Amino acid sequence: MHPIFSHLRRLALYLLAWVPLAAMLAYLMHATSGISAKDSIVLAVPLCVIYAFICLSAYFSCRATPFDRTTIPKFVITHGMGALVASGIWILIARFMAYALSRTYSFPEIDHEMARAVPLLFGAGVLFYLLSVDLYYVLMAVEASREAEARALQAGILAREAELKALKAQVNPHFLFNSLNSISALTSSDPAKAREMCILLGDFLRRTLGLGEKSAIPLEEELSLIHSFLAVEKVRFGARIQMEENVDKGAMAVPVPPLLLQPLVENAIVHGIANLIEGGRVHLDIKAQNGMLSVLVENNFDPDAPPRRKSGVGLANVRQRLAARYGNQASFDVKANGDLFRVAISIPAQAEASAS
Amino acid sequence: MNQQKKIRAVIVDDEELARQVLREFLSSHAEVEITAECANGFEAVKAVAEQKPDLVFLDIQMPKLDGFEVLELIGPGSAVIFVTAYDSYAIKAFEVHAVDYLLKPVGAERFEAALERAKERLGGKLPQQVLPPAELAAAARPPSQYLDRIPVRDGTRVSIIPTAKLDYAEAQDDYVALASEGKKHLKQQTISSLETALDPSRFLRIHRSYIVNLERVARVEPYGKDRHVAVLSNGTQLPVSKTGYTRLRTFLDR
């Protein structure tokens, strides 16, 4: 694709740039070759329009000899020959035009005048051609840097997507192993309950598998995922888990990254409730206001619990995902106060177009 | 092995259903008697101290004390089979001479094999552990990870001493006395193994028999001819050996 000829706006701009050149040429013809002012203009203007189009061809020889990958002799010969040929063709056209005009009664002297102007025209032709060669190299460099920029941008987007993919929360395998162990216990003591738990677990797994591909889901869907997670955990921990929920009706449709809130609840159970002999309370509070979605997960915990080796990995993952996706638009706050552990996050409540 | 005497077993797991699986597997073994079921680390230490069972089925992640801390406190008297959903502790479990390591969900065949190993251990065919468990626990800890709490047992009572609240430790024969908040707790462990388990940037061996919490040291005073004492912020005076003094100086001068 020709960078000027194929863009109407650029073509217009390019032809406009030839106006001063035409004016200069007319002045020089008048001043140096003794051509009358009227005849100079009559010759210079159409000749410049024609030459403007001839010079468009310089692009192809520029493209064939990229500036940074061509030896100097080849470079000089290519464009020198190009300039001579283009200028030669131009002179022929000019002579023919002058001859044709001299046949009319309006410009009887024009053919002789033209003959005097040939050296000037030839010099101007070479100069104009080389100028356009220069223009194309500049254009090509601009294009190349713009392409590089676009590639870098694309690479950045790809890297971020890969990061988000890697950070995507996954089902904790120990949750699975413990649940299977519970099912194994129930098969003999309470087969109906064992079956129920199989179904709850299957339901939870199916939901999480489906969500992996999506970049955002309505909050309602994430909540229902949390509910199926809790249903399984309640079979294991029994009355030790007390769940309280306080969710704004208006927040239900807000899009959230999938599996962003479930790890918070899982963390509250694994690192909080599971360490308490009598169990405890998990409080989930979600509000949508001022364009932000605020989520608070608060749970009882034992400050003197034995240290768990993988403690905090789930929370760190959530924090990184928030940072990767929302930058400083999201906040993440963890606080332990007495026997209460609270995680507060807030994210923009609008769908993030860039993350899709 | 002795046919008359039953194997007395304790099951420790915070999940009722997990205990139920083990109970069910054991129900077909008339030679094993379950003497207690415990739902957390404190209960487990109490039950084992009181009943001295032959065999303990021990979960690792539990409220109050984890399985390794329980093992450290109950001593080498009982054979231990760990039962957990986490495979990452297996190496550590064998380093503390556990009989076996069962992964949840527990299969019947695997369970039988573990029980068989336990019987061999109890019958004397497999070597008993030779080191006190505290030494083993120290050996099994990754070198980069230092203790941030020390569980101690007094009879059936368990206390947890956060290392931040430990003033100093004093060697007393096979025990160390841990001084914390005005009380002294005895623990069966050598002072050298305790030293390696504590963070060397916070705790320093100032004497053959003493490790001190550097934050507690108020000043060091000369004591007689080329000897020194460390005076703690609560007024306690601890002897400082010659090498201990050089070590202490490099810390205090920093």
XYZ file of C-alpha atoms in Angstrom:
610
model
C 0.000 0.000 0.000
C 1.340 3.409 -0.979
C 1.542 5.583 2.155
C 0.365 8.757 0.355
C -1.584 7.654 -2.684
C -3.874 5.375 -0.682
C -4.852 8.052 1.866
C -6.953 10.882 0.457
C -6.058 13.319 3.243
C -2.364 12.639 2.895
C -2.570 13.020 -0.878
C -4.216 16.434 -0.500
C -1.562 17.508 2.008
C 1.171 16.234 -0.303
C -0.164 18.186 -3.292
C -0.477 21.281 -1.079
C 3.223 20.952 -0.283
C 3.908 21.205 -4.032
C 2.269 24.660 -4.249
C 5.302 26.551 -2.908
C 7.545 24.362 -5.073
C 5.508 25.301 -8.146
C 5.685 28.986 -7.160
C 9.448 28.725 -6.693
C 9.885 26.960 -10.013
C 7.797 29.599 -11.830
C 9.852 32.377 -10.250
C 13.140 30.714 -11.196
C 12.001 30.111 -14.778
C 11.025 33.737 -15.042
C 14.169 35.088 -13.367
C 16.911 32.854 -14.757
C 15.688 31.705 -18.149
C 14.003 34.933 -19.239
C 10.565 33.421 -19.676
C 7.606 35.758 -19.384
C 5.802 35.635 -16.025
C 2.555 34.424 -17.575
C 4.260 31.635 -19.532
C 6.272 30.589 -16.458
C 3.124 30.095 -14.433
C 1.319 28.332 -17.268
C 4.240 25.887 -17.533
C 5.244 25.470 -13.873
C 1.844 24.716 -12.368
C 0.801 21.735 -14.545
C 4.386 20.470 -14.640
C 4.537 20.405 -10.837
C 1.193 18.583 -10.624
C 2.494 15.980 -13.069
C 5.836 15.686 -11.302
C 4.115 15.325 -7.949
C 2.594 12.118 -9.260
C 5.832 10.948 -10.884
C 7.612 11.389 -7.538
C 5.051 9.134 -5.860
C 6.910 6.291 -7.577
C 10.009 7.046 -5.491
C 8.278 5.205 -2.650
C 8.700 1.860 -4.380
C 12.432 2.228 -4.870
C 12.708 3.410 -1.250
C 10.878 0.339 -0.069
C 13.142 -1.857 -2.185
C 16.263 -0.278 -0.616
C 15.637 0.017 3.126
C 17.898 2.673 4.598
C 19.515 0.498 7.246
C 20.027 -2.617 5.127
C 21.502 -1.161 1.918
C 25.158 -0.514 1.043
C 26.012 3.103 0.263
C 26.958 2.515 -3.438
C 23.707 0.660 -4.097
C 21.811 3.404 -2.292
C 23.427 6.189 -4.320
C 23.058 4.374 -7.643
C 19.398 3.424 -7.069
C 18.214 6.892 -6.149
C 20.602 8.707 -8.496
C 19.317 6.653 -11.429
C 15.771 7.134 -10.213
C 16.242 10.900 -10.071
C 17.790 11.056 -13.559
C 15.081 8.887 -15.117
C 12.203 10.725 -13.379
C 13.659 14.101 -14.298
C 14.284 12.959 -17.886
C 10.702 11.800 -18.299
C 9.557 15.090 -16.832
C 11.625 17.088 -19.363
C 10.122 15.068 -22.225
C 6.629 15.771 -20.962
C 7.491 19.450 -20.526
C 8.859 19.708 -24.058
C 5.800 18.014 -25.468
C 3.506 20.250 -23.455
C 5.343 23.396 -24.564
C 5.252 22.260 -28.172
C 1.518 21.614 -27.955
C 0.922 24.993 -26.327
C 2.973 26.804 -28.945
C 0.575 25.518 -31.611
C -2.141 27.592 -29.992
C -2.170 31.318 -30.606
C -2.027 32.279 -26.936
C 1.602 31.121 -26.325
C 3.616 31.558 -29.533
C 6.997 31.811 -27.749
C 6.555 29.058 -25.242
C 8.405 26.306 -27.098
C 11.615 28.382 -27.394
C 11.313 29.516 -23.843
C 11.016 25.919 -22.783
C 14.202 24.958 -24.559
C 16.084 27.568 -22.513
C 14.582 26.291 -19.270
C 15.639 22.636 -19.765
C 18.804 22.768 -17.546
C 16.871 24.486 -14.784
C 13.971 22.047 -15.042
C 16.321 19.082 -15.065
C 18.079 20.303 -11.905
C 14.755 20.989 -10.206
C 13.502 17.540 -11.237
C 16.507 15.793 -9.694
C 16.208 17.911 -6.535
C 12.443 17.350 -6.158
C 12.842 13.619 -6.697
C 15.559 13.373 -4.073
C 13.407 15.433 -1.688
C 10.571 12.971 -2.097
C 12.984 10.084 -1.527
C 13.858 11.774 1.731
C 10.175 12.187 2.588
C 9.512 8.486 2.067
C 12.377 7.418 4.285
C 11.021 9.663 7.031
C 7.520 8.276 6.533
C 8.802 4.716 6.625
C 10.727 5.380 9.833
C 7.645 6.893 11.453
C 5.571 3.931 10.351
C 8.143 1.474 11.679
C 8.345 3.152 15.063
C 4.566 3.267 15.280
C 4.428 -0.442 14.480
C 7.067 -1.156 17.118
C 5.040 0.827 19.611
C 1.897 -1.097 18.746
C 3.793 -4.372 19.053
C 5.151 -3.371 22.449
C 1.654 -2.429 23.555
C 0.304 -5.719 22.277
C 3.079 -7.599 24.049
C 2.234 -5.744 27.257
C -1.418 -6.708 26.970
C -0.493 -10.331 26.281
C 1.848 -10.397 29.270
C -0.840 -9.002 31.523
C -3.353 -11.523 30.261
C -0.875 -14.316 30.916
C -0.301 -12.957 34.392
C -4.010 -12.853 35.093
C -4.356 -16.390 33.820
C -1.543 -17.599 36.059
C -3.041 -15.817 39.037
C -6.472 -17.248 38.452
C -7.566 -18.844 41.673
C -7.731 -22.591 41.589
C -9.520 -25.089 43.719
C -7.426 -25.908 46.750
C -6.619 -29.626 46.387
C -6.656 -30.141 50.166
C -10.231 -28.971 50.261
C -10.942 -31.731 47.780
C -9.007 -34.425 49.690
C -10.643 -33.559 53.001
C -14.087 -33.520 51.419
C -13.508 -36.912 49.829
C -12.407 -38.239 53.200
C -15.660 -36.973 54.723
C -17.646 -38.634 51.968
C -15.762 -41.856 52.589
C -16.783 -41.655 56.270
C -20.414 -41.012 55.418
C -20.773 -43.879 52.937
C -21.238 -46.387 55.760
C -22.772 -44.251 58.494
C -25.124 -42.085 56.429
C -25.263 -43.048 52.737
C -27.911 -40.455 51.928
C -25.727 -37.708 53.321
C -22.727 -39.087 51.450
C -24.664 -38.844 48.231
C -25.764 -35.320 49.080
C -22.176 -34.307 49.698
C -21.057 -35.847 46.393
C -23.643 -33.714 44.674
C -22.621 -30.556 46.562
C -18.987 -31.161 45.740
C -19.758 -31.888 42.098
C -21.805 -28.733 41.914
C -18.960 -26.643 43.332
C -16.373 -28.192 41.012
C -18.509 -27.730 37.926
C -19.005 -24.073 38.740
C -15.315 -23.398 39.315
C -14.282 -25.220 36.138
C -16.691 -23.185 34.042
C -15.569 -19.908 35.559
C -11.895 -20.300 34.689
C -12.447 -19.017 31.160
C -14.439 -15.917 32.035
C -12.957 -12.560 32.875
C -15.921 -11.323 34.884
C -19.157 -12.736 36.286
C -22.068 -11.092 38.088
C -21.545 -10.923 41.852
C -24.646 -13.090 42.221
C -22.870 -15.959 40.497
C -19.773 -15.628 42.693
C -22.036 -15.654 45.761
C -23.747 -18.812 44.657
C -20.300 -20.364 44.183
C -19.455 -19.361 47.749
C -22.703 -20.960 48.907
C -21.885 -24.297 47.323
C -18.381 -24.106 48.816
C -19.867 -23.437 52.248
C -22.376 -26.252 51.867
C -19.474 -28.702 51.473
C -17.462 -27.188 54.324
C -20.488 -27.352 56.613
C -20.641 -31.104 56.196
C -17.014 -31.283 57.337
C -17.033 -28.738 60.111
C -20.662 -29.076 61.144
C -21.850 -26.442 63.579
C -18.375 -24.939 63.859
C -19.102 -22.636 60.913
C -21.645 -19.889 61.390
C -22.083 -17.857 58.251
C -23.628 -14.404 58.206
C -24.259 -12.553 55.020
C -25.254 -8.996 54.338
C -25.287 -8.182 50.645
C -26.749 -5.095 48.953
C -29.519 -6.082 46.560
C -28.172 -3.478 44.160
C -24.751 -5.110 44.076
C -25.946 -8.467 42.744
C -25.402 -7.619 39.070
C -22.002 -5.937 39.486
C -19.382 -7.798 37.452
C -16.485 -9.226 39.463
C -13.511 -11.367 38.462
C -14.479 -15.009 39.046
C -13.112 -16.772 42.117
C -11.990 -13.505 43.675
C -14.218 -13.593 46.756
C -14.404 -17.348 47.293
C -10.716 -17.521 48.351
C -11.467 -14.865 50.987
C -14.181 -17.034 52.505
C -12.015 -20.129 52.167
C -9.199 -18.299 53.944
C -11.590 -17.324 56.738
C -12.461 -20.984 57.255
C -9.083 -22.669 56.742
C -7.030 -20.154 58.734
C -9.769 -18.970 61.050
C -12.628 -21.290 61.933
C -10.673 -24.526 61.442
C -8.309 -23.504 64.240
C -11.083 -22.840 66.736
C -12.271 -25.737 68.877
C -15.757 -24.292 69.228
C -15.739 -22.829 65.723
C -16.757 -19.285 64.967
C -18.464 -16.778 62.784
C -17.736 -15.681 59.223
C -19.351 -12.398 58.300
C -19.616 -11.344 54.670
C -20.645 -7.788 53.923
C -20.950 -6.438 50.373
C -21.966 -2.915 49.397
C -22.084 -1.055 46.114
C -21.790 2.701 46.394
C -20.169 5.594 44.535
C -19.165 3.328 41.685
C -17.190 1.044 43.981
C -17.920 -2.439 45.243
C -16.786 -2.910 48.848
C -16.392 -6.399 50.237
C -15.674 -7.145 53.871
C -14.947 -10.632 55.173
C -14.625 -10.852 58.914
C -14.006 -14.005 60.913
C -13.015 -15.218 64.352
C -9.557 -16.672 64.612
C -7.130 -17.912 67.224
C -4.144 -15.542 67.406
C -2.182 -18.358 69.074
C -2.979 -20.974 66.432
C -0.139 -23.171 65.231
C 1.512 -21.541 62.230
C 0.382 -23.039 58.967
C 3.007 -23.334 56.359
C 1.002 -22.053 53.439
C -0.690 -19.301 55.367
C -1.575 -16.232 53.356
C -0.985 -17.635 49.877
C -4.667 -17.348 49.021
C -4.801 -13.740 50.178
C -1.560 -12.858 48.391
C -3.011 -14.271 45.197
C -6.161 -12.140 45.551
C -4.036 -9.059 46.224
C -1.900 -9.670 43.123
C -4.895 -10.290 40.942
C -6.470 -7.038 42.082
C -3.245 -5.145 41.412
C -2.800 -6.702 37.973
C -6.340 -6.008 36.957
C -7.243 -2.691 38.537
C -3.893 -1.133 39.461
C -4.382 1.496 42.145
C -8.121 1.695 41.518
C -8.616 -1.266 43.842
C -7.743 -1.488 47.518
C -6.921 -4.492 49.650
C -6.678 -4.299 53.378
C -5.981 -7.005 55.964
C -6.320 -6.396 59.667
C -6.177 -8.623 62.736
C -7.786 -7.177 65.820
C -7.974 -9.338 68.935
C -9.650 -12.532 67.790
C -11.218 -10.901 64.726
C -9.578 -11.137 61.345
C -10.868 -8.887 58.603
C -10.127 -8.547 54.927
C -11.586 -5.551 53.130
C -11.335 -5.062 49.389
C -12.892 -2.525 47.092
C -12.949 -2.603 43.315
C -14.509 -0.389 40.632
C -18.121 -1.494 40.218
C -18.144 -0.964 36.444
C -17.166 -3.635 33.976
C -13.515 -3.323 33.046
C -13.457 -3.278 29.265
C -9.682 -3.588 29.119
C -9.662 -6.819 31.051
C -11.871 -8.770 28.678
C 3.388 -59.982 70.096
C 1.375 -60.413 73.226
C -2.061 -61.788 72.333
C -3.640 -61.046 75.695
C -2.752 -57.404 75.835
C -4.734 -55.117 73.569
C -3.163 -52.286 71.612
C -4.461 -49.084 73.129
C -4.998 -46.404 70.518
C -5.918 -42.718 70.552
C -7.424 -40.973 67.523
C -6.679 -37.268 67.111
C -8.476 -35.257 64.415
C -10.537 -32.107 64.602
C -13.108 -33.445 62.125
C -15.668 -35.895 63.478
C -16.045 -37.572 60.089
C -12.309 -38.114 59.777
C -12.253 -39.799 63.196
C -15.218 -41.870 62.134
C -13.321 -43.358 59.167
C -10.466 -44.509 61.415
C -12.896 -45.817 64.030
C -14.628 -47.847 61.357
C -11.378 -49.292 60.023
C -10.338 -50.214 63.564
C -13.690 -51.823 64.395
C -12.648 -54.999 62.568
C -9.510 -55.247 64.708
C -10.492 -56.727 68.051
C -6.874 -56.473 69.209
C -7.030 -52.658 69.070
C -8.932 -50.695 71.656
C -9.696 -47.000 71.140
C -9.178 -45.378 74.518
C -9.770 -41.785 73.489
C -10.752 -39.542 70.598
C -9.472 -35.998 70.623
C -10.505 -33.007 68.516
C -7.522 -30.754 69.152
C -3.887 -30.676 70.165
C -4.455 -29.835 73.849
C -6.875 -32.712 74.329
C -4.446 -35.019 72.559
C -1.524 -34.162 74.835
C -3.727 -34.576 77.894
C -5.113 -37.937 76.750
C -1.713 -39.327 75.825
C -0.131 -38.111 79.067
C -2.870 -39.735 81.113
C -3.383 -42.952 79.204
C 0.053 -43.654 77.721
C -1.461 -45.353 74.648
C 0.567 -47.651 72.400
C -0.580 -46.030 69.187
C -1.682 -42.524 68.194
C -3.423 -41.597 64.956
C -2.499 -37.975 64.561
C -3.871 -35.283 62.253
C -1.427 -32.486 61.478
C -3.483 -29.331 61.074
C -5.619 -28.864 64.160
C -6.654 -26.114 66.550
C -4.209 -25.114 69.321
C -1.308 -27.430 68.521
C -0.347 -29.000 65.232
C 0.499 -32.690 64.989
C 4.243 -32.146 65.177
C 3.923 -30.042 68.310
C 1.751 -32.739 69.864
C 4.366 -35.358 69.037
C 7.084 -33.151 70.514
C 5.152 -32.889 73.768
C 3.991 -36.469 74.199
C 7.468 -37.910 73.912
C 8.652 -41.139 72.367
C 6.357 -43.485 74.339
C 3.740 -44.096 71.649
C 3.921 -45.163 68.024
C 2.499 -42.410 65.815
C 0.702 -42.660 62.488
C 0.074 -39.287 60.854
C -3.207 -38.912 58.983
C -3.509 -35.802 56.847
C -4.644 -34.376 53.521
C -1.266 -32.702 53.007
C 1.490 -34.682 51.325
C 4.049 -31.950 51.938
C 4.758 -33.048 55.513
C 5.664 -36.641 54.693
C 9.434 -36.236 54.845
C 9.214 -34.336 58.101
C 6.940 -37.040 59.499
C 9.484 -39.774 58.864
C 12.265 -37.610 60.219
C 10.405 -37.534 63.529
C 10.176 -41.337 63.278
C 6.477 -41.647 62.618
C 5.448 -45.232 61.947
C 3.556 -44.237 58.831
C 1.967 -41.363 57.001
C -1.573 -41.806 55.712
C -3.083 -39.455 53.157
C -6.745 -38.519 53.212
C -8.935 -39.899 51.807
C -7.610 -42.956 53.643
C -7.938 -46.301 51.885
C -8.559 -49.535 53.799
C -5.554 -51.354 52.336
C -3.176 -48.532 53.092
C -4.617 -48.335 56.588
C -4.032 -52.053 57.201
C -0.426 -51.722 56.065
C 0.124 -48.833 58.461
C -1.416 -50.760 61.332
C 0.804 -53.726 60.522
C 3.891 -51.494 60.658
C 2.732 -50.113 63.978
C 2.377 -53.631 65.385
C 5.904 -54.451 64.221
C 7.213 -51.292 65.849
C 5.368 -52.127 69.083
C 6.556 -55.731 68.927
C 10.131 -54.461 68.775
C 10.860 -55.555 65.197
C 11.284 -51.996 64.017
C 13.712 -49.684 65.793
C 12.236 -47.343 68.351
C 13.101 -43.727 68.042
C 16.301 -42.947 69.894
C 16.291 -39.178 70.208
C 13.821 -37.182 72.270
C 11.179 -35.793 69.900
C 12.183 -32.182 70.482
C 15.594 -32.947 68.994
C 13.929 -34.701 66.081
C 11.544 -31.834 65.514
C 14.511 -29.482 65.457
C 16.281 -31.757 62.983
C 13.272 -31.878 60.720
C 12.775 -28.133 60.562
C 14.005 -26.420 57.393
C 17.116 -24.408 58.318
C 15.608 -21.144 57.156
C 12.623 -21.436 59.439
C 13.030 -20.509 63.084
C 10.637 -21.196 65.923
C 8.139 -18.496 66.694
C 6.518 -20.421 69.511
C 7.584 -23.170 71.895
C 4.993 -25.578 73.261
C 5.725 -26.916 76.747
C 3.924 -29.496 78.821
C 3.545 -29.648 82.551
C 1.868 -32.973 83.286
C -1.318 -32.786 81.257
C -1.273 -29.012 80.929
C 0.153 -27.400 77.826
C 1.431 -23.866 77.547
C 2.615 -22.088 74.471
C 5.490 -19.652 74.826
C 5.815 -17.245 71.930
C 9.540 -16.730 71.373
C 8.964 -12.972 71.558
C 7.987 -13.486 75.204
C 10.917 -15.731 76.067
C 13.424 -13.881 78.299
C 16.106 -16.546 78.473
C 16.641 -20.295 78.551
C 18.753 -22.138 81.080
C 20.141 -25.659 80.714
C 19.246 -28.011 83.572
C 20.552 -31.548 82.946
C 18.326 -33.067 80.222
C 15.931 -30.137 80.365
C 15.860 -26.487 79.535
C 14.095 -24.003 81.786
C 12.341 -21.382 79.717
C 11.856 -18.063 81.523
C 8.887 -16.091 80.274
C 6.708 -13.477 81.960
C 8.095 -14.223 85.406
C 7.520 -17.994 85.159
C 9.836 -20.855 84.375
C 8.735 -23.753 82.177
C 10.678 -27.007 81.984
C 11.025 -28.755 78.657
C 12.852 -31.961 77.828
C 15.354 -30.704 75.284
C 19.048 -29.888 75.124
C 20.042 -26.244 75.085
C 22.051 -26.772 71.871
C 19.045 -28.028 69.928
C 16.997 -25.120 71.241
C 19.764 -22.750 70.152
C 19.661 -24.019 66.555
C 15.877 -23.684 66.477
C 15.872 -20.044 67.571
C 16.497 -17.059 65.303
C 20.207 -16.182 65.805
C 19.531 -12.506 65.183
C 17.252 -12.409 68.238
C 18.714 -15.037 70.569
C 22.308 -15.534 71.641
C 24.123 -18.290 73.524
C 25.991 -16.264 76.130
C 27.103 -19.198 78.238
C 27.332 -22.976 78.119
C 24.033 -23.045 80.006
C 22.287 -19.849 78.877
C 20.561 -18.455 75.811
C 19.318 -14.894 76.125
C 16.739 -12.863 74.233
C 18.825 -9.920 72.998
C 15.908 -7.521 73.331
C 15.853 -8.146 77.076
C 19.493 -7.337 77.723
C 19.661 -3.964 79.508
C 23.431 -3.874 80.087
C 26.512 -5.999 80.557
C 28.531 -5.518 83.727
C 31.951 -6.779 84.746
C 31.806 -9.406 87.467
C 35.000 -10.199 89.277
C 38.202 -10.700 87.351
C 37.600 -10.914 83.550
C 34.076 -12.196 83.958
C 30.771 -10.563 83.078
C 27.073 -10.709 83.825
C 24.216 -9.699 81.555
C 21.546 -7.709 83.359
C 18.086 -8.097 81.864
C 15.435 -5.389 81.860
C 13.600 -7.207 84.685
C 16.769 -7.225 86.817
C 17.730 -10.872 86.310
C 21.486 -11.420 86.164
C 22.861 -14.105 83.853
C 26.488 -15.264 83.741
C 28.337 -14.536 80.505
C 31.230 -16.751 79.425
C 34.360 -15.451 77.718
C 33.264 -16.466 74.212
C 29.721 -15.419 75.092
C 31.031 -11.951 75.967
C 32.806 -11.552 72.607
C 29.629 -12.602 70.802
C 27.496 -10.307 72.920
C 29.849 -7.344 72.328
C 29.566 -7.689 68.526
C 25.792 -7.535 68.887
C 25.678 -4.679 71.364
C 28.236 -2.608 69.450
C 26.266 -2.859 66.248
